[in-house]
mmCIF file with all atom_site columns, C-alpha atoms in Angstrom:
data_model
loop_
_atom_site.group_PDB
_atom_site.id
_atom_site.type_symbol
_atom_site.label_atom_id
_atom_site.label_alt_id
_atom_site.label_comp_id
_atom_site.label_asym_id
_atom_site.label_entity_id
_atom_site.label_seq_id
_atom_site.pdbx_PDB_ins_code
_atom_site.Cartn_x
_atom_site.Cartn_y
_atom_site.Cartn_z
_atom_site.occupancy
_atom_site.B_iso_or_equiv
_atom_site.pdbx_formal_charge
_atom_site.auth_seq_id
_atom_site.auth_comp_id
_atom_site.auth_asym_id
_atom_site.auth_atom_id
_atom_site.pdbx_PDB_model_num
ATOM 1   C CA . MET A 1 1   ? 55.084  16.009  -14.531 1.00 0.00 ? 1   MET A CA 1
ATOM 2   C CA . ARG A 1 2   ? 52.074  16.994  -16.682 1.00 0.00 ? 2   ARG A CA 1
ATOM 3   C CA . ALA A 1 3   ? 52.153  13.641  -18.545 1.00 0.00 ? 3   ALA A CA 1
ATOM 4   C CA . TYR A 1 4   ? 52.255  11.804  -15.208 1.00 0.00 ? 4   TYR A CA 1
ATOM 5   C CA . LEU A 1 5   ? 49.163  13.653  -13.980 1.00 0.00 ? 5   LEU A CA 1
ATOM 6   C CA . GLN A 1 6   ? 47.333  12.946  -17.237 1.00 0.00 ? 6   GLN A CA 1
ATOM 7   C CA . ASN A 1 7   ? 48.133  9.233   -17.020 1.00 0.00 ? 7   ASN A CA 1
ATOM 8   C CA . ARG A 1 8   ? 46.944  9.180   -13.419 1.00 0.00 ? 8   ARG A CA 1
ATOM 9   C CA . THR A 1 9   ? 43.649  10.868  -14.379 1.00 0.00 ? 9   THR A CA 1
ATOM 10  C CA . VAL A 1 10  ? 43.089  8.372   -17.197 1.00 0.00 ? 10  VAL A CA 1
ATOM 11  C CA . ALA A 1 11  ? 43.778  5.493   -14.799 1.00 0.00 ? 11  ALA A CA 1
ATOM 12  C CA . LYS A 1 12  ? 41.191  6.870   -12.348 1.00 0.00 ? 12  LYS A CA 1
ATOM 13  C CA . GLU A 1 13  ? 38.593  7.179   -15.116 1.00 0.00 ? 13  GLU A CA 1
ATOM 14  C CA . ILE A 1 14  ? 39.235  3.585   -16.195 1.00 0.00 ? 14  ILE A CA 1
ATOM 15  C CA . ALA A 1 15  ? 38.897  2.436   -12.575 1.00 0.00 ? 15  ALA A CA 1
ATOM 16  C CA . TYR A 1 16  ? 35.603  4.315   -12.208 1.00 0.00 ? 16  TYR A CA 1
ATOM 17  C CA . MET A 1 17  ? 34.279  2.805   -15.434 1.00 0.00 ? 17  MET A CA 1
ATOM 18  C CA . GLY A 1 18  ? 35.270  -0.666  -14.250 1.00 0.00 ? 18  GLY A CA 1
ATOM 19  C CA . PHE A 1 19  ? 33.515  -0.101  -10.923 1.00 0.00 ? 19  PHE A CA 1
ATOM 20  C CA . MET A 1 20  ? 30.359  1.113   -12.704 1.00 0.00 ? 20  MET A CA 1
ATOM 21  C CA . TRP A 1 21  ? 30.382  -1.916  -15.008 1.00 0.00 ? 21  TRP A CA 1
ATOM 22  C CA . VAL A 1 22  ? 30.635  -4.313  -12.052 1.00 0.00 ? 22  VAL A CA 1
ATOM 23  C CA . LEU A 1 23  ? 27.875  -2.460  -10.207 1.00 0.00 ? 23  LEU A CA 1
ATOM 24  C CA . LEU A 1 24  ? 25.506  -2.633  -13.186 1.00 0.00 ? 24  LEU A CA 1
ATOM 25  C CA . LEU A 1 25  ? 26.356  -6.293  -13.711 1.00 0.00 ? 25  LEU A CA 1
ATOM 26  C CA . VAL A 1 26  ? 25.465  -7.117  -10.106 1.00 0.00 ? 26  VAL A CA 1
ATOM 27  C CA . ALA A 1 27  ? 22.301  -4.995  -10.179 1.00 0.00 ? 27  ALA A CA 1
ATOM 28  C CA . TYR A 1 28  ? 20.881  -6.158  -13.508 1.00 0.00 ? 28  TYR A CA 1
ATOM 29  C CA . GLY A 1 29  ? 22.763  -9.294  -14.475 1.00 0.00 ? 29  GLY A CA 1
ATOM 30  C CA . GLN A 1 30  ? 20.852  -11.605 -12.143 1.00 0.00 ? 30  GLN A CA 1
ATOM 31  C CA . ARG A 1 31  ? 17.352  -10.312 -12.913 1.00 0.00 ? 31  ARG A CA 1
ATOM 32  C CA . ASP A 1 32  ? 14.985  -12.973 -14.190 1.00 0.00 ? 32  ASP A CA 1
ATOM 33  C CA . PRO A 1 33  ? 13.170  -11.745 -17.332 1.00 0.00 ? 33  PRO A CA 1
ATOM 34  C CA . ASN A 1 34  ? 10.103  -13.679 -16.153 1.00 0.00 ? 34  ASN A CA 1
ATOM 35  C CA . ALA A 1 35  ? 9.775   -11.221 -13.255 1.00 0.00 ? 35  ALA A CA 1
ATOM 36  C CA . TYR A 1 36  ? 8.606   -8.533  -15.670 1.00 0.00 ? 36  TYR A CA 1
ATOM 37  C CA . PHE A 1 37  ? 5.906   -10.716 -17.209 1.00 0.00 ? 37  PHE A CA 1
ATOM 38  C CA . LEU A 1 38  ? 4.664   -11.924 -13.807 1.00 0.00 ? 38  LEU A CA 1
ATOM 39  C CA . SER A 1 39  ? 4.493   -8.360  -12.503 1.00 0.00 ? 39  SER A CA 1
ATOM 40  C CA . ARG A 1 40  ? 2.711   -7.134  -15.639 1.00 0.00 ? 40  ARG A CA 1
ATOM 41  C CA . HIS A 1 41  ? 0.144   -9.938  -15.470 1.00 0.00 ? 41  HIS A CA 1
ATOM 42  C CA . VAL A 1 42  ? -0.687  -9.187  -11.825 1.00 0.00 ? 42  VAL A CA 1
ATOM 43  C CA . ARG A 1 43  ? -0.886  -5.438  -12.481 1.00 0.00 ? 43  ARG A CA 1
ATOM 44  C CA . GLN A 1 44  ? -3.206  -5.827  -15.467 1.00 0.00 ? 44  GLN A CA 1
ATOM 45  C CA . SER A 1 45  ? -5.456  -8.311  -13.656 1.00 0.00 ? 45  SER A CA 1
ATOM 46  C CA . PHE A 1 46  ? -6.043  -6.169  -10.573 1.00 0.00 ? 46  PHE A CA 1
ATOM 47  C CA . SER A 1 47  ? -6.152  -2.723  -12.179 1.00 0.00 ? 47  SER A CA 1
ATOM 48  C CA . LYS A 1 48  ? -9.339  -3.333  -14.173 1.00 0.00 ? 48  LYS A CA 1
ATOM 49  C CA . GLY A 1 49  ? -12.050 -0.926  -13.126 1.00 0.00 ? 49  GLY A CA 1
ATOM 50  C CA . ILE A 1 50  ? -9.663  1.577   -11.526 1.00 0.00 ? 50  ILE A CA 1
ATOM 51  C CA . SER A 1 51  ? -9.926  5.155   -12.768 1.00 0.00 ? 51  SER A CA 1
ATOM 52  C CA . ASN A 1 52  ? -8.285  8.442   -11.870 1.00 0.00 ? 52  ASN A CA 1
ATOM 53  C CA . SER A 1 53  ? -11.354 9.545   -9.928  1.00 0.00 ? 53  SER A CA 1
ATOM 54  C CA . MET A 1 54  ? -13.292 7.076   -7.780  1.00 0.00 ? 54  MET A CA 1
ATOM 55  C CA . SER A 1 55  ? -15.882 7.565   -5.064  1.00 0.00 ? 55  SER A CA 1
ATOM 56  C CA . ILE A 1 56  ? -15.950 5.438   -1.919  1.00 0.00 ? 56  ILE A CA 1
ATOM 57  C CA . GLN A 1 57  ? -18.835 3.460   -3.432  1.00 0.00 ? 57  GLN A CA 1
ATOM 58  C CA . GLU A 1 58  ? -16.757 2.789   -6.559  1.00 0.00 ? 58  GLU A CA 1
ATOM 59  C CA . VAL A 1 59  ? -13.803 1.651   -4.462  1.00 0.00 ? 59  VAL A CA 1
ATOM 60  C CA . PHE A 1 60  ? -15.974 -0.934  -2.733  1.00 0.00 ? 60  PHE A CA 1
ATOM 61  C CA . ASN A 1 61  ? -17.467 -1.961  -6.080  1.00 0.00 ? 61  ASN A CA 1
ATOM 62  C CA . TRP A 1 62  ? -13.957 -2.544  -7.442  1.00 0.00 ? 62  TRP A CA 1
ATOM 63  C CA . ALA A 1 63  ? -13.005 -4.497  -4.312  1.00 0.00 ? 63  ALA A CA 1
ATOM 64  C CA . ASN A 1 64  ? -16.088 -6.721  -4.545  1.00 0.00 ? 64  ASN A CA 1
ATOM 65  C CA . THR A 1 65  ? -15.590 -7.442  -8.241  1.00 0.00 ? 65  THR A CA 1
ATOM 66  C CA . THR A 1 66  ? -12.090 -7.096  -9.667  1.00 0.00 ? 66  THR A CA 1
ATOM 67  C CA . LEU A 1 67  ? -10.153 -7.575  -6.431  1.00 0.00 ? 67  LEU A CA 1
ATOM 68  C CA . LEU A 1 68  ? -12.022 -10.567 -5.036  1.00 0.00 ? 68  LEU A CA 1
ATOM 69  C CA . SER A 1 69  ? -12.539 -12.318 -8.369  1.00 0.00 ? 69  SER A CA 1
ATOM 70  C CA . ASN A 1 70  ? -8.784  -12.239 -9.008  1.00 0.00 ? 70  ASN A CA 1
ATOM 71  C CA . LEU A 1 71  ? -7.709  -13.021 -5.439  1.00 0.00 ? 71  LEU A CA 1
ATOM 72  C CA . TYR A 1 72  ? -9.908  -16.117 -5.348  1.00 0.00 ? 72  TYR A CA 1
ATOM 73  C CA . GLY A 1 73  ? -9.703  -17.606 -8.795  1.00 0.00 ? 73  GLY A CA 1
ATOM 74  C CA . GLU A 1 74  ? -11.158 -20.769 -10.259 1.00 0.00 ? 74  GLU A CA 1
ATOM 75  C CA . TYR A 1 75  ? -8.667  -22.945 -8.380  1.00 0.00 ? 75  TYR A CA 1
ATOM 76  C CA . PRO A 1 76  ? -8.767  -22.721 -4.550  1.00 0.00 ? 76  PRO A CA 1
ATOM 77  C CA . GLY A 1 77  ? -5.701  -20.992 -3.116  1.00 0.00 ? 77  GLY A CA 1
ATOM 78  C CA . PHE A 1 78  ? -4.592  -19.571 -6.474  1.00 0.00 ? 78  PHE A CA 1
ATOM 79  C CA . ILE A 1 79  ? -5.146  -16.109 -7.927  1.00 0.00 ? 79  ILE A CA 1
ATOM 80  C CA . THR A 1 80  ? -6.340  -15.121 -11.428 1.00 0.00 ? 80  THR A CA 1
ATOM 81  C CA . ASP A 1 81  ? -5.738  -17.985 -13.894 1.00 0.00 ? 81  ASP A CA 1
ATOM 82  C CA . GLY A 1 82  ? -4.402  -20.466 -11.343 1.00 0.00 ? 82  GLY A CA 1
ATOM 83  C CA . ASN A 1 83  ? -0.673  -20.113 -12.005 1.00 0.00 ? 83  ASN A CA 1
ATOM 84  C CA . SER A 1 84  ? 0.238   -18.148 -8.851  1.00 0.00 ? 84  SER A CA 1
ATOM 85  C CA . LYS A 1 85  ? -0.346  -19.354 -5.299  1.00 0.00 ? 85  LYS A CA 1
ATOM 86  C CA . LEU A 1 86  ? -1.648  -16.831 -2.763  1.00 0.00 ? 86  LEU A CA 1
ATOM 87  C CA . VAL A 1 87  ? 0.704   -16.884 0.235   1.00 0.00 ? 87  VAL A CA 1
ATOM 88  C CA . GLY A 1 88  ? -1.271  -16.164 3.409   1.00 0.00 ? 88  GLY A CA 1
ATOM 89  C CA . ASN A 1 89  ? -4.134  -13.666 3.332   1.00 0.00 ? 89  ASN A CA 1
ATOM 90  C CA . ALA A 1 90  ? -4.470  -10.382 1.512   1.00 0.00 ? 90  ALA A CA 1
ATOM 91  C CA . ARG A 1 91  ? -4.563  -7.310  3.749   1.00 0.00 ? 91  ARG A CA 1
ATOM 92  C CA . LEU A 1 92  ? -6.458  -4.055  3.471   1.00 0.00 ? 92  LEU A CA 1
ATOM 93  C CA . ARG A 1 93  ? -4.804  -1.053  5.096   1.00 0.00 ? 93  ARG A CA 1
ATOM 94  C CA . GLN A 1 94  ? -5.615  2.622   5.186   1.00 0.00 ? 94  GLN A CA 1
ATOM 95  C CA . VAL A 1 95  ? -3.879  5.723   6.522   1.00 0.00 ? 95  VAL A CA 1
ATOM 96  C CA . ARG A 1 96  ? -5.964  8.615   7.852   1.00 0.00 ? 96  ARG A CA 1
ATOM 97  C CA . VAL A 1 97  ? -5.553  12.204  8.946   1.00 0.00 ? 97  VAL A CA 1
ATOM 98  C CA . GLN A 1 98  ? -6.831  13.695  12.177  1.00 0.00 ? 98  GLN A CA 1
ATOM 99  C CA . LYS A 1 99  ? -9.852  15.942  12.337  1.00 0.00 ? 99  LYS A CA 1
ATOM 100 C CA . ASN A 1 100 ? -9.335  19.710  12.518  1.00 0.00 ? 100 ASN A CA 1
ATOM 101 C CA . THR A 1 101 ? -5.722  19.541  11.370  1.00 0.00 ? 101 THR A CA 1
ATOM 102 C CA . CYS A 1 102 ? -5.740  22.738  9.314   1.00 0.00 ? 102 CYS A CA 1
ATOM 103 C CA . HIS A 1 103 ? -5.840  26.263  10.697  1.00 0.00 ? 103 HIS A CA 1
ATOM 104 C CA . LEU A 1 104 ? -8.920  28.348  9.978   1.00 0.00 ? 104 LEU A CA 1
ATOM 105 C CA . ALA A 1 105 ? -9.327  32.079  10.328  1.00 0.00 ? 105 ALA A CA 1
ATOM 106 C CA . ARG A 1 106 ? -11.573 32.962  13.240  1.00 0.00 ? 106 ARG A CA 1
ATOM 107 C CA . THR A 1 107 ? -14.152 34.490  10.904  1.00 0.00 ? 107 THR A CA 1
ATOM 108 C CA . MET A 1 108 ? -14.444 31.182  9.002   1.00 0.00 ? 108 MET A CA 1
ATOM 109 C CA . GLN A 1 109 ? -14.689 28.804  11.948  1.00 0.00 ? 109 GLN A CA 1
ATOM 110 C CA . GLU A 1 110 ? -18.481 29.003  12.150  1.00 0.00 ? 110 GLU A CA 1
ATOM 111 C CA . SER A 1 111 ? -18.917 28.487  8.406   1.00 0.00 ? 111 SER A CA 1
ATOM 112 C CA . VAL A 1 112 ? -16.507 25.528  8.185   1.00 0.00 ? 112 VAL A CA 1
ATOM 113 C CA . PRO A 1 113 ? -17.182 23.118  11.065  1.00 0.00 ? 113 PRO A CA 1
ATOM 114 C CA . ASP A 1 114 ? -14.297 20.805  10.196  1.00 0.00 ? 114 ASP A CA 1
ATOM 115 C CA . CYS A 1 115 ? -11.150 21.146  8.134   1.00 0.00 ? 115 CYS A CA 1
ATOM 116 C CA . HIS A 1 116 ? -8.509  18.466  7.672   1.00 0.00 ? 116 HIS A CA 1
ATOM 117 C CA . ALA A 1 117 ? -5.120  18.956  6.087   1.00 0.00 ? 117 ALA A CA 1
ATOM 118 C CA . SER A 1 118 ? -3.336  16.824  3.524   1.00 0.00 ? 118 SER A CA 1
ATOM 119 C CA . TYR A 1 119 ? -1.570  13.725  4.749   1.00 0.00 ? 119 TYR A CA 1
ATOM 120 C CA . SER A 1 120 ? 1.673   14.140  6.635   1.00 0.00 ? 120 SER A CA 1
ATOM 121 C CA . TRP A 1 121 ? 3.345   12.095  9.341   1.00 0.00 ? 121 TRP A CA 1
ATOM 122 C CA . GLU A 1 122 ? 2.468   14.832  11.839  1.00 0.00 ? 122 GLU A CA 1
ATOM 123 C CA . ALA A 1 123 ? -1.210  14.943  10.823  1.00 0.00 ? 123 ALA A CA 1
ATOM 124 C CA . GLU A 1 124 ? -1.651  11.158  10.576  1.00 0.00 ? 124 GLU A CA 1
ATOM 125 C CA . ASP A 1 125 ? -4.311  9.691   12.840  1.00 0.00 ? 125 ASP A CA 1
ATOM 126 C CA . ILE A 1 126 ? -2.757  7.071   15.132  1.00 0.00 ? 126 ILE A CA 1
ATOM 127 C CA . SER A 1 127 ? -5.625  6.800   17.626  1.00 0.00 ? 127 SER A CA 1
ATOM 128 C CA . SER A 1 128 ? -7.804  3.771   18.337  1.00 0.00 ? 128 SER A CA 1
ATOM 129 C CA . TYR A 1 129 ? -11.551 3.769   17.800  1.00 0.00 ? 129 TYR A CA 1
ATOM 130 C CA . GLY A 1 130 ? -14.652 1.689   18.072  1.00 0.00 ? 130 GLY A CA 1
ATOM 131 C CA . PRO A 1 131 ? -16.737 0.507   15.093  1.00 0.00 ? 131 PRO A CA 1
ATOM 132 C CA . GLY A 1 132 ? -17.870 3.323   12.836  1.00 0.00 ? 132 GLY A CA 1
ATOM 133 C CA . TRP A 1 133 ? -15.057 5.583   14.063  1.00 0.00 ? 133 TRP A CA 1
ATOM 134 C CA . SER A 1 134 ? -16.823 6.129   17.349  1.00 0.00 ? 134 SER A CA 1
ATOM 135 C CA . LEU A 1 135 ? -15.011 7.917   20.166  1.00 0.00 ? 135 LEU A CA 1
ATOM 136 C CA . PRO A 1 136 ? -11.410 6.802   20.767  1.00 0.00 ? 136 PRO A CA 1
ATOM 137 C CA . VAL A 1 137 ? -11.199 3.939   23.203  1.00 0.00 ? 137 VAL A CA 1
ATOM 138 C CA . GLY A 1 138 ? -7.989  5.270   24.750  1.00 0.00 ? 138 GLY A CA 1
ATOM 139 C CA . ASP A 1 139 ? -5.353  3.070   26.365  1.00 0.00 ? 139 ASP A CA 1
ATOM 140 C CA . ASN A 1 140 ? -6.908  -0.330  26.872  1.00 0.00 ? 140 ASN A CA 1
ATOM 141 C CA . THR A 1 141 ? -4.804  -3.424  27.438  1.00 0.00 ? 141 THR A CA 1
ATOM 142 C CA . SER A 1 142 ? -7.697  -5.677  26.390  1.00 0.00 ? 142 SER A CA 1
ATOM 143 C CA . LEU A 1 143 ? -8.011  -3.909  23.034  1.00 0.00 ? 143 LEU A CA 1
ATOM 144 C CA . ASN A 1 144 ? -8.284  -6.157  19.985  1.00 0.00 ? 144 ASN A CA 1
ATOM 145 C CA . HIS A 1 145 ? -5.212  -5.127  18.009  1.00 0.00 ? 145 HIS A CA 1
ATOM 146 C CA . HIS A 1 146 ? -6.482  -6.941  14.921  1.00 0.00 ? 146 HIS A CA 1
ATOM 147 C CA . SER A 1 147 ? -9.539  -4.697  14.736  1.00 0.00 ? 147 SER A CA 1
ATOM 148 C CA . PRO A 1 148 ? -9.762  -2.491  11.621  1.00 0.00 ? 148 PRO A CA 1
ATOM 149 C CA . TRP A 1 149 ? -10.566 0.424   13.953  1.00 0.00 ? 149 TRP A CA 1
ATOM 150 C CA . VAL A 1 150 ? -7.292  0.199   15.890  1.00 0.00 ? 150 VAL A CA 1
ATOM 151 C CA . TYR A 1 151 ? -4.094  1.806   14.622  1.00 0.00 ? 151 TYR A CA 1
ATOM 152 C CA . ARG A 1 152 ? -1.151  -0.553  14.198  1.00 0.00 ? 152 ARG A CA 1
ATOM 153 C CA . SER A 1 153 ? 2.392   0.713   13.770  1.00 0.00 ? 153 SER A CA 1
ATOM 154 C CA . GLN A 1 154 ? 4.611   -0.321  10.887  1.00 0.00 ? 154 GLN A CA 1
ATOM 155 C CA . SER A 1 155 ? 6.682   -2.467  13.260  1.00 0.00 ? 155 SER A CA 1
ATOM 156 C CA . GLU A 1 156 ? 3.530   -4.355  14.275  1.00 0.00 ? 156 GLU A CA 1
ATOM 157 C CA . LEU A 1 157 ? 2.593   -4.860  10.640  1.00 0.00 ? 157 LEU A CA 1
ATOM 158 C CA . ARG A 1 158 ? 6.206   -5.575  9.655   1.00 0.00 ? 158 ARG A CA 1
ATOM 159 C CA . ALA A 1 159 ? 5.911   -2.999  6.902   1.00 0.00 ? 159 ALA A CA 1
ATOM 160 C CA . PHE A 1 160 ? 7.946   -0.119  5.560   1.00 0.00 ? 160 PHE A CA 1
ATOM 161 C CA . PRO A 1 161 ? 7.187   3.425   4.377   1.00 0.00 ? 161 PRO A CA 1
ATOM 162 C CA . ILE A 1 162 ? 6.023   3.581   0.780   1.00 0.00 ? 162 ILE A CA 1
ATOM 163 C CA . TRP A 1 163 ? 6.154   6.351   -1.814  1.00 0.00 ? 163 TRP A CA 1
ATOM 164 C CA . GLY A 1 164 ? 2.878   7.178   -3.502  1.00 0.00 ? 164 GLY A CA 1
ATOM 165 C CA . SER A 1 165 ? 2.229   9.605   -6.323  1.00 0.00 ? 165 SER A CA 1
ATOM 166 C CA . MET A 1 166 ? 1.685   12.443  -3.855  1.00 0.00 ? 166 MET A CA 1
ATOM 167 C CA . MET A 1 167 ? 3.112   11.513  -0.450  1.00 0.00 ? 167 MET A CA 1
ATOM 168 C CA . LEU A 1 168 ? 5.463   9.266   1.478   1.00 0.00 ? 168 LEU A CA 1
ATOM 169 C CA . TYR A 1 169 ? 3.246   7.087   3.661   1.00 0.00 ? 169 TYR A CA 1
ATOM 170 C CA . ARG A 1 170 ? 4.231   5.291   6.815   1.00 0.00 ? 170 ARG A CA 1
ATOM 171 C CA . GLY A 1 171 ? 3.893   1.514   6.928   1.00 0.00 ? 171 GLY A CA 1
ATOM 172 C CA . GLY A 1 172 ? 1.344   1.582   9.748   1.00 0.00 ? 172 GLY A CA 1
ATOM 173 C CA . GLY A 1 173 ? -2.368  2.216   9.634   1.00 0.00 ? 173 GLY A CA 1
ATOM 174 C CA . PHE A 1 174 ? -5.767  0.676   10.201  1.00 0.00 ? 174 PHE A CA 1
ATOM 175 C CA . ALA A 1 175 ? -5.563  -2.814  8.755   1.00 0.00 ? 175 ALA A CA 1
ATOM 176 C CA . ILE A 1 176 ? -7.636  -5.957  8.390   1.00 0.00 ? 176 ILE A CA 1
ATOM 177 C CA . ASP A 1 177 ? -6.848  -9.301  6.780   1.00 0.00 ? 177 ASP A CA 1
ATOM 178 C CA . LEU A 1 178 ? -9.273  -10.614 4.213   1.00 0.00 ? 178 LEU A CA 1
ATOM 179 C CA . GLY A 1 179 ? -10.484 -14.142 4.697   1.00 0.00 ? 179 GLY A CA 1
ATOM 180 C CA . PRO A 1 180 ? -9.064  -17.332 3.198   1.00 0.00 ? 180 PRO A CA 1
ATOM 181 C CA . ASP A 1 181 ? -12.066 -17.686 0.866   1.00 0.00 ? 181 ASP A CA 1
ATOM 182 C CA . LEU A 1 182 ? -14.392 -15.566 -1.213  1.00 0.00 ? 182 LEU A CA 1
ATOM 183 C CA . GLN A 1 183 ? -17.424 -15.779 1.086   1.00 0.00 ? 183 GLN A CA 1
ATOM 184 C CA . LYS A 1 184 ? -15.622 -14.573 4.200   1.00 0.00 ? 184 LYS A CA 1
ATOM 185 C CA . SER A 1 185 ? -13.930 -11.781 2.278   1.00 0.00 ? 185 SER A CA 1
ATOM 186 C CA . ARG A 1 186 ? -17.283 -10.556 0.991   1.00 0.00 ? 186 ARG A CA 1
ATOM 187 C CA . ARG A 1 187 ? -18.626 -10.485 4.557   1.00 0.00 ? 187 ARG A CA 1
ATOM 188 C CA . ILE A 1 188 ? -15.602 -8.464  5.702   1.00 0.00 ? 188 ILE A CA 1
ATOM 189 C CA . LEU A 1 189 ? -16.055 -5.929  2.892   1.00 0.00 ? 189 LEU A CA 1
ATOM 190 C CA . ARG A 1 190 ? -19.766 -5.636  3.682   1.00 0.00 ? 190 ARG A CA 1
ATOM 191 C CA . TYR A 1 191 ? -18.955 -5.024  7.358   1.00 0.00 ? 191 TYR A CA 1
ATOM 192 C CA . LEU A 1 192 ? -16.445 -2.298  6.432   1.00 0.00 ? 192 LEU A CA 1
ATOM 193 C CA . TYR A 1 193 ? -18.880 -0.666  4.025   1.00 0.00 ? 193 TYR A CA 1
ATOM 194 C CA . ASP A 1 194 ? -21.812 -0.717  6.445   1.00 0.00 ? 194 ASP A CA 1
ATOM 195 C CA . ASN A 1 195 ? -19.686 0.882   9.184   1.00 0.00 ? 195 ASN A CA 1
ATOM 196 C CA . THR A 1 196 ? -18.118 3.562   6.940   1.00 0.00 ? 196 THR A CA 1
ATOM 197 C CA . TRP A 1 197 ? -14.554 2.299   7.241   1.00 0.00 ? 197 TRP A CA 1
ATOM 198 C CA . LEU A 1 198 ? -13.599 4.605   4.360   1.00 0.00 ? 198 LEU A CA 1
ATOM 199 C CA . ASP A 1 199 ? -14.569 8.240   4.783   1.00 0.00 ? 199 ASP A CA 1
ATOM 200 C CA . VAL A 1 200 ? -13.344 11.791  4.147   1.00 0.00 ? 200 VAL A CA 1
ATOM 201 C CA . TYR A 1 201 ? -10.385 11.331  6.505   1.00 0.00 ? 201 TYR A CA 1
ATOM 202 C CA . THR A 1 202 ? -9.026  8.370   4.536   1.00 0.00 ? 202 THR A CA 1
ATOM 203 C CA . GLN A 1 203 ? -5.953  9.490   2.598   1.00 0.00 ? 203 GLN A CA 1
ATOM 204 C CA . ALA A 1 204 ? -4.653  6.255   1.078   1.00 0.00 ? 204 ALA A CA 1
ATOM 205 C CA . ILE A 1 205 ? -5.816  2.654   0.794   1.00 0.00 ? 205 ILE A CA 1
ATOM 206 C CA . PHE A 1 206 ? -3.441  -0.277  0.308   1.00 0.00 ? 206 PHE A CA 1
ATOM 207 C CA . VAL A 1 207 ? -4.140  -3.853  -0.734  1.00 0.00 ? 207 VAL A CA 1
ATOM 208 C CA . GLU A 1 208 ? -1.122  -5.981  0.150   1.00 0.00 ? 208 GLU A CA 1
ATOM 209 C CA . PHE A 1 209 ? -0.478  -9.646  -0.582  1.00 0.00 ? 209 PHE A CA 1
ATOM 210 C CA . THR A 1 210 ? 2.192   -12.062 -1.766  1.00 0.00 ? 210 THR A CA 1
ATOM 211 C CA . VAL A 1 211 ? 1.979   -14.746 -4.434  1.00 0.00 ? 211 VAL A CA 1
ATOM 212 C CA . TYR A 1 212 ? 4.328   -17.518 -5.519  1.00 0.00 ? 212 TYR A CA 1
ATOM 213 C CA . ASN A 1 213 ? 4.551   -18.758 -9.090  1.00 0.00 ? 213 ASN A CA 1
ATOM 214 C CA . ALA A 1 214 ? 6.101   -22.225 -9.266  1.00 0.00 ? 214 ALA A CA 1
ATOM 215 C CA . ASN A 1 215 ? 6.406   -22.132 -13.061 1.00 0.00 ? 215 ASN A CA 1
ATOM 216 C CA . VAL A 1 216 ? 9.082   -19.436 -12.887 1.00 0.00 ? 216 VAL A CA 1
ATOM 217 C CA . ASN A 1 217 ? 10.052  -20.000 -9.206  1.00 0.00 ? 217 ASN A CA 1
ATOM 218 C CA . LEU A 1 218 ? 9.384   -16.383 -8.239  1.00 0.00 ? 218 LEU A CA 1
ATOM 219 C CA . PHE A 1 219 ? 7.613   -14.613 -5.381  1.00 0.00 ? 219 PHE A CA 1
ATOM 220 C CA . CYS A 1 220 ? 5.716   -11.427 -6.196  1.00 0.00 ? 220 CYS A CA 1
ATOM 221 C CA . ILE A 1 221 ? 5.017   -8.965  -3.385  1.00 0.00 ? 221 ILE A CA 1
ATOM 222 C CA . VAL A 1 222 ? 2.015   -6.898  -4.475  1.00 0.00 ? 222 VAL A CA 1
ATOM 223 C CA . THR A 1 223 ? 0.947   -3.491  -3.166  1.00 0.00 ? 223 THR A CA 1
ATOM 224 C CA . LEU A 1 224 ? -2.079  -1.879  -4.790  1.00 0.00 ? 224 LEU A CA 1
ATOM 225 C CA . MET A 1 225 ? -2.519  1.742   -3.745  1.00 0.00 ? 225 MET A CA 1
ATOM 226 C CA . LEU A 1 226 ? -5.381  4.213   -4.051  1.00 0.00 ? 226 LEU A CA 1
ATOM 227 C CA . GLU A 1 227 ? -4.666  7.815   -2.987  1.00 0.00 ? 227 GLU A CA 1
ATOM 228 C CA . THR A 1 228 ? -6.798  10.849  -2.335  1.00 0.00 ? 228 THR A CA 1
ATOM 229 C CA . THR A 1 229 ? -6.182  14.482  -1.464  1.00 0.00 ? 229 THR A CA 1
ATOM 230 C CA . ALA A 1 230 ? -7.515  16.618  1.347   1.00 0.00 ? 230 ALA A CA 1
ATOM 231 C CA . ILE A 1 231 ? -10.227 17.967  -0.960  1.00 0.00 ? 231 ILE A CA 1
#
């Protein structure tokens, strides 16, 4: 009886090992080694000028230099060195927190006029505003849902939640598509900068775009992310 149980245990272990081998083969066996080199090239090209601590001015400086110069390369429609085709337009998206989302002691309320908590799904700002984060426009059927001042859900943006270094962010936010060329994109960035699109309530910024490289027949879905804390 004991030998039978031992043989049965060994058979189970062999079956588990076989299942694990098949699973790893399916997961890693079909991976194109060129995917690593394409991903590394895109990451290195767009991460120049990014540091661990950046002001809002430095973020816009990076966007106007590194981001735009690599999105709109020497060859129209291609990024960086001209080997990868930009599919559609790049998109800027930010997630924000609401004002006065942290609790202050009554004795401190006069000294601290505003206090906002760290990002969470409960504290996320999902309102709609006018330019410059003016008063919420409320429910308006004629609202321009492509405005960077109007919140769009992750279903509208066809996005998914994404893990950052500090938080899990929803796929929605305040988004705007960059233009099809360098000149229009510069005008959009200038408009956002002049109207303080990024401010103290901004918790994360995403640059999202897709490229296709015909040399290796691969698509690369790119998400560049800049995070900040409540302080």
